[in-house]
PDB file of C-alpha atoms and ligand atoms in Angstrom:
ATOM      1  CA  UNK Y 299     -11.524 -10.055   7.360  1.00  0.00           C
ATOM      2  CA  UNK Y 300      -9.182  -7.107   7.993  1.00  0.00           C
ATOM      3  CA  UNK Y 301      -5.481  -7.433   6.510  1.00  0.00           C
ATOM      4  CA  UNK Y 302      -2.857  -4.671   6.531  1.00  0.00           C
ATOM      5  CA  UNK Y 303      -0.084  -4.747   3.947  1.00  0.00           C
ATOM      6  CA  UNK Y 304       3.506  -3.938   5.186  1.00  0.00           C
ATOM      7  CA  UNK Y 305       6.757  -3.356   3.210  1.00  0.00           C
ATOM      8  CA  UNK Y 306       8.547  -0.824   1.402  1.00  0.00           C
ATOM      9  CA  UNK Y 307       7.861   1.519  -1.350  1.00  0.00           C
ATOM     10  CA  UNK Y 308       7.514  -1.026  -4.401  1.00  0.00           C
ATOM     11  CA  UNK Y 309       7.291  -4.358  -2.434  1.00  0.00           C
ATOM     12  CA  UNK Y 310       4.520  -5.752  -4.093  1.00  0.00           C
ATOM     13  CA  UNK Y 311       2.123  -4.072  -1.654  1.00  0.00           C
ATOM     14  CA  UNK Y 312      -0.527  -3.149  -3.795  1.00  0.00           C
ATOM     15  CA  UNK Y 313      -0.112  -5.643  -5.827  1.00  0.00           C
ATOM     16  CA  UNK Y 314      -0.708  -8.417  -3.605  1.00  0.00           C
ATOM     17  CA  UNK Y 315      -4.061  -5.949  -1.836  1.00  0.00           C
ATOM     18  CA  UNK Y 316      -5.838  -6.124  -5.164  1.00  0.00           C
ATOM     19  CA  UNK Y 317      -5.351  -9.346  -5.462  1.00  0.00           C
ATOM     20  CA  UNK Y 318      -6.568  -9.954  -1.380  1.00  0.00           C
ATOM     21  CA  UNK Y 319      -9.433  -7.501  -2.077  1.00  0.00           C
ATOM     22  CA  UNK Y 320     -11.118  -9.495  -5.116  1.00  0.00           C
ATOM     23  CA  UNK Y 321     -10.728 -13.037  -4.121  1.00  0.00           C
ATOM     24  CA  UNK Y 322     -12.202 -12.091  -0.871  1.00  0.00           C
ATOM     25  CA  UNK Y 323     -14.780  -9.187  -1.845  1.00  0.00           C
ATOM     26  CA  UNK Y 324     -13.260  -6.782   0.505  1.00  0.00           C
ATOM     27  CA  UNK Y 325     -12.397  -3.037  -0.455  1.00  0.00           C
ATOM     28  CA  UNK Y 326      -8.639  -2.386  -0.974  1.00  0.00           C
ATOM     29  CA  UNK Y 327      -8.126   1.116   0.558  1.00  0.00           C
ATOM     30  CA  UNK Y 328      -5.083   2.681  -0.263  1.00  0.00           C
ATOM     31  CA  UNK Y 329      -3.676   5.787   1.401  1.00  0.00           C
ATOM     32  CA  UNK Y 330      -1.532   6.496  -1.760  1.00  0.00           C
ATOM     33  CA  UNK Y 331      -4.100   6.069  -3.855  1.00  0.00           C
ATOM     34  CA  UNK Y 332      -6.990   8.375  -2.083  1.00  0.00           C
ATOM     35  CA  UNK Y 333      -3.983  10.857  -2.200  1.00  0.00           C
ATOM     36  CA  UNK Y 334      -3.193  11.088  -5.421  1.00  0.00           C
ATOM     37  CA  UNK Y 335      -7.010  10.750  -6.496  1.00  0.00           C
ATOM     38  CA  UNK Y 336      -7.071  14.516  -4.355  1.00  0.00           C
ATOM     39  CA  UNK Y 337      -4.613  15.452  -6.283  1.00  0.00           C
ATOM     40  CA  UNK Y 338      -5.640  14.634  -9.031  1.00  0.00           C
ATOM     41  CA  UNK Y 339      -9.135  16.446  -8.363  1.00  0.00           C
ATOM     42  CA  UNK Y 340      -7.049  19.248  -7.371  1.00  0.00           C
ATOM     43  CA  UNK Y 341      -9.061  19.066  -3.697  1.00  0.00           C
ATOM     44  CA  UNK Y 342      -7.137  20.912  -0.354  1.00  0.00           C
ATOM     45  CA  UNK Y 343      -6.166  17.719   0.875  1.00  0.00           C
ATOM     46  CA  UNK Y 344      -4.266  16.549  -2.456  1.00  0.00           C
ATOM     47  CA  UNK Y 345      -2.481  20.349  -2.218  1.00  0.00           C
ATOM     48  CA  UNK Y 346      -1.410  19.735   1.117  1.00  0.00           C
ATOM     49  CA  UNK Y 347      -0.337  15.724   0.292  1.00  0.00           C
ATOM     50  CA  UNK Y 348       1.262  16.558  -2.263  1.00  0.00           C
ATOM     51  CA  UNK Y 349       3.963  18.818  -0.478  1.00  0.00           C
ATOM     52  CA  UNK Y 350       5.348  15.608   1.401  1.00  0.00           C
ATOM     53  CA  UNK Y 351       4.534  13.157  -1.314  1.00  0.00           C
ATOM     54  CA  UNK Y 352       7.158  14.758  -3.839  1.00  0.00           C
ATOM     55  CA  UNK Y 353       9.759  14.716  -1.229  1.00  0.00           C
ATOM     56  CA  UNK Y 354       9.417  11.189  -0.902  1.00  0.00           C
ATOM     57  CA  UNK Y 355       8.423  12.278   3.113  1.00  0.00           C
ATOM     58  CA  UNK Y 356       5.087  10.693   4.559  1.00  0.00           C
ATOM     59  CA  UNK Y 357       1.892  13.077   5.082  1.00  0.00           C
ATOM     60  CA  UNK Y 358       1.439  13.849   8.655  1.00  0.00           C
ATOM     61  CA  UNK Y 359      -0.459  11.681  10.688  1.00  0.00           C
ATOM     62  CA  UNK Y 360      -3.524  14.103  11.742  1.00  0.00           C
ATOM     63  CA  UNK Y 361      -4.368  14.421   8.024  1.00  0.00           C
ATOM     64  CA  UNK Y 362      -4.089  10.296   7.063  1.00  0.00           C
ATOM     65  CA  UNK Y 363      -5.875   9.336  10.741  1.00  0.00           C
ATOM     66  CA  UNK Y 364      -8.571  11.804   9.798  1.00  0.00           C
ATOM     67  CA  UNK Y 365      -8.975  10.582   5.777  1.00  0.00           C
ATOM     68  CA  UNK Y 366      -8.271   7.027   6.934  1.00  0.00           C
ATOM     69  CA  UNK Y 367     -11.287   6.920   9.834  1.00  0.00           C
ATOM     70  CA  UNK Y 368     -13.882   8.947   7.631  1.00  0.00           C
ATOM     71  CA  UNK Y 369     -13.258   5.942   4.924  1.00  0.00           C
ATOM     72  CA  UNK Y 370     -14.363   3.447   7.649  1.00  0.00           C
ATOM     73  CA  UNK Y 371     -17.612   4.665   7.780  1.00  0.00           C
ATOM     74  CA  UNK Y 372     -18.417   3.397   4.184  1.00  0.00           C
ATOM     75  CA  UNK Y 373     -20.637   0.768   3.579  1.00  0.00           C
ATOM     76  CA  UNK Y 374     -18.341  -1.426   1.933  1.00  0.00           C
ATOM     77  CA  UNK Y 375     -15.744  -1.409   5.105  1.00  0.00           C
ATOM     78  CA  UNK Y 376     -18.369  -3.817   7.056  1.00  0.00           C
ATOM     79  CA  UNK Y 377     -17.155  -6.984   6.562  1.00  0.00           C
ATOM     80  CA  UNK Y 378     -13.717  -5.972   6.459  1.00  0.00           C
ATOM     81  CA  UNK Y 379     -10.626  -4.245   4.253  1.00  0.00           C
ATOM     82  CA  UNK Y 380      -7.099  -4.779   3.038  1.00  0.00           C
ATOM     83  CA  UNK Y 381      -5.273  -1.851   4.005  1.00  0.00           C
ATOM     84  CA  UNK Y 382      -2.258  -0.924   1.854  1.00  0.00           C
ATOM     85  CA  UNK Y 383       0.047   1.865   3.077  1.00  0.00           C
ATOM     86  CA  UNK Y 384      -1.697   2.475   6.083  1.00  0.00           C
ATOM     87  CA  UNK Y 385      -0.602   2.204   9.449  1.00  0.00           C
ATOM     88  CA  UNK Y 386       2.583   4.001   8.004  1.00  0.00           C
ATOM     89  CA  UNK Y 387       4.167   5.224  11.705  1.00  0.00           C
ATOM     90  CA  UNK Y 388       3.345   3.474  15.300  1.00  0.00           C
ATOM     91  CA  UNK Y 389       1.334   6.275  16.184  1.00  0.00           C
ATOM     92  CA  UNK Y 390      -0.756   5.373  13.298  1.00  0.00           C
ATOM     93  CA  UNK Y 391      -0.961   1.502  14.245  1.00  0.00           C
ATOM     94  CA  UNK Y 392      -1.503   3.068  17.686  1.00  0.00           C
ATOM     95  CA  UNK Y 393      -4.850   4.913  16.606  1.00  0.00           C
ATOM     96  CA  UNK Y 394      -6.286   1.562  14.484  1.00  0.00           C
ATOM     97  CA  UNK Y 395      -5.844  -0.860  17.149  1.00  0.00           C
ATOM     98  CA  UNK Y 396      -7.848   1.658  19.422  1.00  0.00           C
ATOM     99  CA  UNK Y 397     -10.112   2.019  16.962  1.00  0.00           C
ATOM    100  CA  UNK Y 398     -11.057  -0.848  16.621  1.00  0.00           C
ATOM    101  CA  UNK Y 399     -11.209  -1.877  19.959  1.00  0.00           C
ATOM    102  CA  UNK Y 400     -13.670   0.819  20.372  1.00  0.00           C
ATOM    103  CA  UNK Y 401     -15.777  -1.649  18.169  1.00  0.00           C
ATOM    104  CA  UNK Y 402     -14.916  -4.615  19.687  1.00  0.00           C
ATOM    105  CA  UNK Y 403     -12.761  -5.733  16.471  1.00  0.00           C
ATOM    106  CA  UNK Y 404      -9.042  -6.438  15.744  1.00  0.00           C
ATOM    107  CA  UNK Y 405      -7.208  -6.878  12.796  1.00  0.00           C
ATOM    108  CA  UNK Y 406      -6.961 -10.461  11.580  1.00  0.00           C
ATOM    109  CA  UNK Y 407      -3.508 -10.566   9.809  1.00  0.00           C
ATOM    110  CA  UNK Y 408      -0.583  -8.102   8.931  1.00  0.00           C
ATOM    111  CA  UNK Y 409       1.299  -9.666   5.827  1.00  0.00           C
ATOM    112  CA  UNK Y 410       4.722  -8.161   5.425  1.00  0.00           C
ATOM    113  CA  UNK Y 411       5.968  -8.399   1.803  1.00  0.00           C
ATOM    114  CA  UNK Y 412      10.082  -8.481   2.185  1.00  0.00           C
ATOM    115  CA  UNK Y 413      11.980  -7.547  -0.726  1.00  0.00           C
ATOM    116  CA  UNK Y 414      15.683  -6.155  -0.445  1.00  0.00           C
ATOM    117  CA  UNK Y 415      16.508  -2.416  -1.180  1.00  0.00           C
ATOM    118  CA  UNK Y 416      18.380  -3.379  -4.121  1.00  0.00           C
ATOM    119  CA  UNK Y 417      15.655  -4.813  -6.333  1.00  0.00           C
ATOM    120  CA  UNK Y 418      12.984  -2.455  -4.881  1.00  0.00           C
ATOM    121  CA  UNK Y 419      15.058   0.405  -6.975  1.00  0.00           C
ATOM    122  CA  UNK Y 420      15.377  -1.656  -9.809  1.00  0.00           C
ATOM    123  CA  UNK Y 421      11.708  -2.707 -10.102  1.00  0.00           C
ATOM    124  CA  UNK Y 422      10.222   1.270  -9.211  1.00  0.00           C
ATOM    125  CA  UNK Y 423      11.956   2.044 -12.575  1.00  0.00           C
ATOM    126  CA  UNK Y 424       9.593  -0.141 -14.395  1.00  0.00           C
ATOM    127  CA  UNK Y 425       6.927   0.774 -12.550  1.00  0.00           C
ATOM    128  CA  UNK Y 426       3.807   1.740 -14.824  1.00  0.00           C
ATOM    129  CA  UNK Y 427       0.502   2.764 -13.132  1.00  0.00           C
ATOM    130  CA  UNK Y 428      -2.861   3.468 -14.391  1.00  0.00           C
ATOM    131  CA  UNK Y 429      -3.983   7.437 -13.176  1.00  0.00           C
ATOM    132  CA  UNK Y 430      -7.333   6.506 -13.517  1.00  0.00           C
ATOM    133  CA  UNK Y 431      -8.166   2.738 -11.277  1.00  0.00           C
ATOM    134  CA  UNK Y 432      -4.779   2.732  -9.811  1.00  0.00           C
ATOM    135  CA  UNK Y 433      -3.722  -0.950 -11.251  1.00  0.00           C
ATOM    136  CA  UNK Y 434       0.167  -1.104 -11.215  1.00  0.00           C
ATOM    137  CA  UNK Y 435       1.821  -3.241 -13.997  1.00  0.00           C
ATOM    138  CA  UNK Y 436       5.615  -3.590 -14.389  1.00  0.00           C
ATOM    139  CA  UNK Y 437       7.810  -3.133 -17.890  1.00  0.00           C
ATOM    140  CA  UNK Y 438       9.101  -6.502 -18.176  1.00  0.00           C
ATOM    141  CA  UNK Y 439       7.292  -8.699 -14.795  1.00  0.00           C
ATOM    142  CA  UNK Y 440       4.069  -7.751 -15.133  1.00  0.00           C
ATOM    143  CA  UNK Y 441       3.329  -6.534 -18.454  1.00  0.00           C
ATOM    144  CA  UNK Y 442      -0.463  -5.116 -19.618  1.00  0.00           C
ATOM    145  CA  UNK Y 443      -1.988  -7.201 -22.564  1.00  0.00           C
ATOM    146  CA  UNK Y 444      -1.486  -4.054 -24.647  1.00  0.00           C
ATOM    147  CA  UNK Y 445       1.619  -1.966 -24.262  1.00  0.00           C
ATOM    148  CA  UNK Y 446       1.150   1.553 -22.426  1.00  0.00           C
ATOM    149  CA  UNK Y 447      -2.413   0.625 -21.439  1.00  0.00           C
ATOM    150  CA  UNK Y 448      -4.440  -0.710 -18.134  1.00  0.00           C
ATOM    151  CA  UNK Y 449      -6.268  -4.128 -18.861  1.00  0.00           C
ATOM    152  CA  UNK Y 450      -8.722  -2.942 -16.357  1.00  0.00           C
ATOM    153  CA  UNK Y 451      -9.960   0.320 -17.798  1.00  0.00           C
ATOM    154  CA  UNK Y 452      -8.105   0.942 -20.858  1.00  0.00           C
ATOM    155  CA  UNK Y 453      -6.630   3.987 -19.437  1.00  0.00           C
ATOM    156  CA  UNK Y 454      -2.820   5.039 -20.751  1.00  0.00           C
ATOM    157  CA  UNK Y 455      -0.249   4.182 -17.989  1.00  0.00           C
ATOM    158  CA  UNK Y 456       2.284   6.423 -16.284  1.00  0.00           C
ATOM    159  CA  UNK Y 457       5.234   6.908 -14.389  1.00  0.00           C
ATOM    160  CA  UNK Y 458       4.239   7.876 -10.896  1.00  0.00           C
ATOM    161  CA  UNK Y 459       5.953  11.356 -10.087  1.00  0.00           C
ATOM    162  CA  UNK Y 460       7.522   9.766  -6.622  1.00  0.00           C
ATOM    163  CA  UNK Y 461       9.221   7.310  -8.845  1.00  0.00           C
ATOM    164  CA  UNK Y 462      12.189   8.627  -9.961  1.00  0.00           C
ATOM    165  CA  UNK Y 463      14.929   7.672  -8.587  1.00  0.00           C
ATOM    166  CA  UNK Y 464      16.291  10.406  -6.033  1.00  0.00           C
ATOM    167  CA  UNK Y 465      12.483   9.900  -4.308  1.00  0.00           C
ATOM    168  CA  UNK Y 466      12.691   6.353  -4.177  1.00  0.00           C
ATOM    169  CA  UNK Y 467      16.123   6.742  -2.281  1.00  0.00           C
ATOM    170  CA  UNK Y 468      14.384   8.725   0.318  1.00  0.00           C
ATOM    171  CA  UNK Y 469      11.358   6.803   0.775  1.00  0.00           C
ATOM    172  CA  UNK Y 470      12.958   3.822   1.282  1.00  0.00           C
ATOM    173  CA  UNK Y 471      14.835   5.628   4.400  1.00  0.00           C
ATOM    174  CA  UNK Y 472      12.049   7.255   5.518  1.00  0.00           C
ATOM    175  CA  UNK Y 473      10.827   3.599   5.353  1.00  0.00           C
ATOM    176  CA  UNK Y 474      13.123   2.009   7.361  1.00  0.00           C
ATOM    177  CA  UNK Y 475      13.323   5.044   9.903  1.00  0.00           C
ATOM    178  CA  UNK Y 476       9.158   4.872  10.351  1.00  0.00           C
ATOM    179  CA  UNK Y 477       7.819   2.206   9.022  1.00  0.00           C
ATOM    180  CA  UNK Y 478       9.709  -0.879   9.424  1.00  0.00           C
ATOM    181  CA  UNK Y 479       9.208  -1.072  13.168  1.00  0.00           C
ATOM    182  CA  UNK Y 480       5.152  -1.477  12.857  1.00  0.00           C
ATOM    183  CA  UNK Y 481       6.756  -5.404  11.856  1.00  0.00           C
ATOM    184  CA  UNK Y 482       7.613  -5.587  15.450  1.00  0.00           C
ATOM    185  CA  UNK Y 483       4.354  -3.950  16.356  1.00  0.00           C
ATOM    186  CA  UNK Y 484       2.387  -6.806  14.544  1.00  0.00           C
ATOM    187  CA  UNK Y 485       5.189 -10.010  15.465  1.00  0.00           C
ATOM    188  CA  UNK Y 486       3.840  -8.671  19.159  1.00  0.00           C
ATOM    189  CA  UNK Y 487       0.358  -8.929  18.495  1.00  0.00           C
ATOM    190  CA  UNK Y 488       0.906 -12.278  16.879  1.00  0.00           C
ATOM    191  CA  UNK Y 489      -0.846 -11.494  13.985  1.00  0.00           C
ATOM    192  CA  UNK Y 490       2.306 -11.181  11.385  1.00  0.00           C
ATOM    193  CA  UNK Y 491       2.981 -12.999   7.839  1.00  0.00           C
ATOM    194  CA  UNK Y 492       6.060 -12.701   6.410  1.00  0.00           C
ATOM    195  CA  UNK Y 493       6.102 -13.472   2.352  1.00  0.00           C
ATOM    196  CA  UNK Y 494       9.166 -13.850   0.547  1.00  0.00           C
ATOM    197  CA  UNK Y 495       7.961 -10.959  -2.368  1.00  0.00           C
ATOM    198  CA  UNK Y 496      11.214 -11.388  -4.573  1.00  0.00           C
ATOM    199  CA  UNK Y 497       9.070 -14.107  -6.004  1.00  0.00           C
ATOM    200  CA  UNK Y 498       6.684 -14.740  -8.764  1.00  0.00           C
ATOM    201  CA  UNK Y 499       3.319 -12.281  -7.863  1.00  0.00           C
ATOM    202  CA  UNK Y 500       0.980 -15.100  -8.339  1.00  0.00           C
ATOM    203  CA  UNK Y 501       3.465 -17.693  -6.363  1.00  0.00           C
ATOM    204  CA  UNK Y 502       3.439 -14.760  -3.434  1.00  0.00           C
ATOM    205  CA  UNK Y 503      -0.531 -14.382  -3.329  1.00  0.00           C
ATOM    206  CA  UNK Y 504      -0.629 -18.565  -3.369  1.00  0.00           C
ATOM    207  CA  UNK Y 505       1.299 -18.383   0.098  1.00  0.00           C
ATOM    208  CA  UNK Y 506      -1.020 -15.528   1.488  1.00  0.00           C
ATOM    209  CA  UNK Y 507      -4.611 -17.273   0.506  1.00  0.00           C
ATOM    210  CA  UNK Y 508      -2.720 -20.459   2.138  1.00  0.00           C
ATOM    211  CA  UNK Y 509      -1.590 -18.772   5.121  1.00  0.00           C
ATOM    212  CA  UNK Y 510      -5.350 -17.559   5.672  1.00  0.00           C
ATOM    213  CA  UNK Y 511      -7.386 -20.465   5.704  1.00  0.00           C
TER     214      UNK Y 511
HETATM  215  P1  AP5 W 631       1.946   4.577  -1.531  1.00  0.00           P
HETATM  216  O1  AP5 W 631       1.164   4.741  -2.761  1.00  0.00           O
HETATM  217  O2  AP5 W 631       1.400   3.744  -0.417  1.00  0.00           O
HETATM  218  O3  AP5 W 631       3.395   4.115  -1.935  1.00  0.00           O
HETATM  219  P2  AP5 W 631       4.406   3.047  -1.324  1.00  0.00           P
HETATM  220  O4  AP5 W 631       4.180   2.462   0.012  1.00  0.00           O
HETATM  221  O5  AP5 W 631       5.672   3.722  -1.487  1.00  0.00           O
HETATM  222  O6  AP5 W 631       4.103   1.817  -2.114  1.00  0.00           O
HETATM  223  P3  AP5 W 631       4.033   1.714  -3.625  1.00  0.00           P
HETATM  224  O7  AP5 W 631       2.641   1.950  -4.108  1.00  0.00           O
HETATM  225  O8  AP5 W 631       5.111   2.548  -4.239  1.00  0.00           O
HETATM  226  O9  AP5 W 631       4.481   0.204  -3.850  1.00  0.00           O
HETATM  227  P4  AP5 W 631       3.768  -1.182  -3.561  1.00  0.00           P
HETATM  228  O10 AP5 W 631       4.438  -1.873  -2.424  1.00  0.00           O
HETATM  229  O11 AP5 W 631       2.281  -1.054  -3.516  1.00  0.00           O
HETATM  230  O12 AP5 W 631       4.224  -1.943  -4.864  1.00  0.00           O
HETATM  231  P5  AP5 W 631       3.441  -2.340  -6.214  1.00  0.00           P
HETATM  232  O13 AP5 W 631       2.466  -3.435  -5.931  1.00  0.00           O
HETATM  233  O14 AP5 W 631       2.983  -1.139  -6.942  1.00  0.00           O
HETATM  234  O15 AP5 W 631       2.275   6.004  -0.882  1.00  0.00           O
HETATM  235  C1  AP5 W 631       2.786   7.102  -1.659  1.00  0.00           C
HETATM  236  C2  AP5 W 631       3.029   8.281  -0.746  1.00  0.00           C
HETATM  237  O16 AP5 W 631       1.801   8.699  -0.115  1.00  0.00           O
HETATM  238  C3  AP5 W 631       3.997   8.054   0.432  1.00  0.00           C
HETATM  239  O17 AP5 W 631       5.333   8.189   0.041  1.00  0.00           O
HETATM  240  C4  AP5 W 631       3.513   9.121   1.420  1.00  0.00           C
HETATM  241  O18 AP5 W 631       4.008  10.396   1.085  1.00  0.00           O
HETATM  242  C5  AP5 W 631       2.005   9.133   1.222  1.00  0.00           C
HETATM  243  N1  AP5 W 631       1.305   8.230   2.154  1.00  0.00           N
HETATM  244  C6  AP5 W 631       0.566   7.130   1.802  1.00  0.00           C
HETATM  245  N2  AP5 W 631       0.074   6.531   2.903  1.00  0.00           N
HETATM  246  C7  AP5 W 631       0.501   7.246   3.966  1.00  0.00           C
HETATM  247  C8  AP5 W 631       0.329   7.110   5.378  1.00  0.00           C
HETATM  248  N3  AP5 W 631      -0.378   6.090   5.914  1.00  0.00           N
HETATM  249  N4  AP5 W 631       0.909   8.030   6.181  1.00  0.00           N
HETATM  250  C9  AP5 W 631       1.604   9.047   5.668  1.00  0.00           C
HETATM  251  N5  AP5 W 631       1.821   9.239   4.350  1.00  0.00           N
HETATM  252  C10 AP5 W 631       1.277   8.335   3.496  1.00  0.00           C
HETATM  253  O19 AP5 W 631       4.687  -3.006  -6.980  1.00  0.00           O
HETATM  254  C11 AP5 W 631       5.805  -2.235  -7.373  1.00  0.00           C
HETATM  255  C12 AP5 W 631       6.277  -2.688  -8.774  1.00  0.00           C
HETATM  256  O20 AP5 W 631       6.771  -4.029  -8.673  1.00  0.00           O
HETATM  257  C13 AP5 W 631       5.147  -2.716  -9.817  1.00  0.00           C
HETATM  258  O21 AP5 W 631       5.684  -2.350 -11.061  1.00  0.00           O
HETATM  259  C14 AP5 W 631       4.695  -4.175  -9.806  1.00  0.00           C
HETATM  260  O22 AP5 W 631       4.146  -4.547 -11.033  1.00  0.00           O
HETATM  261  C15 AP5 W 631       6.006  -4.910  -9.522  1.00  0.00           C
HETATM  262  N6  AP5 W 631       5.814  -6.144  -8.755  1.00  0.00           N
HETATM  263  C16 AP5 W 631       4.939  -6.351  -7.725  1.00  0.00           C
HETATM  264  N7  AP5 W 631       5.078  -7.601  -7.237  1.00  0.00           N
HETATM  265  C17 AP5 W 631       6.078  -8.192  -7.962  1.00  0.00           C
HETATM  266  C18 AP5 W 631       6.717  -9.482  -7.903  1.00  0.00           C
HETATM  267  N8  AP5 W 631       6.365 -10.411  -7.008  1.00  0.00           N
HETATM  268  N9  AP5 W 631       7.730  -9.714  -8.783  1.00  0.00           N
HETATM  269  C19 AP5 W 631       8.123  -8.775  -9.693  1.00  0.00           C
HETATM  270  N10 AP5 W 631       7.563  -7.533  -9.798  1.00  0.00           N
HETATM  271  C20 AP5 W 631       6.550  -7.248  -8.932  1.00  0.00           C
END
């Protein structure tokens, strides 16, 4: 199965991809995530991410096509992926769909997870994520068992650097400006969900496994 995630910065995204990726053993590949793992390793790629990641501006699409398709060769990508974050622009829902078709695939759903701009910046301010396995958890929605650390790997959580507020503003506009028309893109293909993600995470993910039977 082959799912793409749409929705803004903080729409319940990756939640809703890790939960997609373990009930259906599929990888969840996350653009965000391989960035700031580069980063974080302090590789070329992370230095040059990072320039457009603290502006709250997206990475330019030669760099996330080329990261993106080397991932696809992994092993794990053959019976499908939940992709969360990426395609991010129409030329980058452009380059999967031909892809693809140069396997003879297509994607089987693109779930877009709609929550306004006004909670988004309330909930990114009680965002906490884990640097290490990337599990996001939320101050008072979503709390880990034990304050400050990941249930997953015991890791200390953190405030994501694109968090603050100022950066949230601007990629929510830089959202709306590139991202938000790939929900046309999909409504077109006839392969689009829309959840309602102001609700209850688990309530959400009920309505996606539903929606894909
Ligand atoms: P990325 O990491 O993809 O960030 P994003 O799209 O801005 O999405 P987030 O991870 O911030 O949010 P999410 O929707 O996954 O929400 P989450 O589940 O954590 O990208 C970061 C940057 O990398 C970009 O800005 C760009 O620079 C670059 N980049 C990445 N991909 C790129 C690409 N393809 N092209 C170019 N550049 C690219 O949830 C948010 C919070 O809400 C959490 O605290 C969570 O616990 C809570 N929450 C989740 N669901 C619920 C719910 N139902 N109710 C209450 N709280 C909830």
């Amino acid at each position: 199965m082959k799912v793409v995630m749409l929705g803004a910065p903080g729409a319940g995204k990756g939640t809703q991809a890790k939960k997609i990726a373990a009930k259906y053993d599929i990888p969840h590949i996350s653009t965000g995530d391989i960035f700031r793992a580069n980063l974080k390793n302090g590789t070329e790629l992370g230095k040059k991410a990072k320039v457009y990641m603290d502006q709250g501006a997206l990475v330019p699409d030669e760099l996330t096509l080329e990261l993106i398709m080397d991932r696809f060769k992994n092993d794990d990508c053959k019976n499908g992926y939940v992709l969360d974050g990426f395609p991010r622009t129409i030329p980058q829902a452009e380059a999967l769909t031909k892809a693809l078709a140069a396997e003879g695939q297509k994607l089987d759903i693109a779930i877009d997870v709609e929550v306004s701009d006004e909670r988004i910046v309330k909930r990114m301010g009680g965002r906490r994520a884990c640097p290490n396995c990337g599990m996001t958890y939320h101050i008072e929605t979503l709390k880990p068992q034990k304050e400050g650390i990941c249930d997953k790997c015991g890791t200390e959580l953190i405030v994501r650097d694109d968090d603050k507020p100022e950066t949230v503003l601007k990629r929510l506009s830089v959202y709306h400006e590139q991202t938000q028309p790939l929900i046309e893109y999909y409504a077109n293909e006839k392969i689009l969900l829309t959840v309602d993600g102001t609700k209850d995470a688990d309530v959400v993910f009920s309505e996606i496994v539903e929606a894909l039977k």
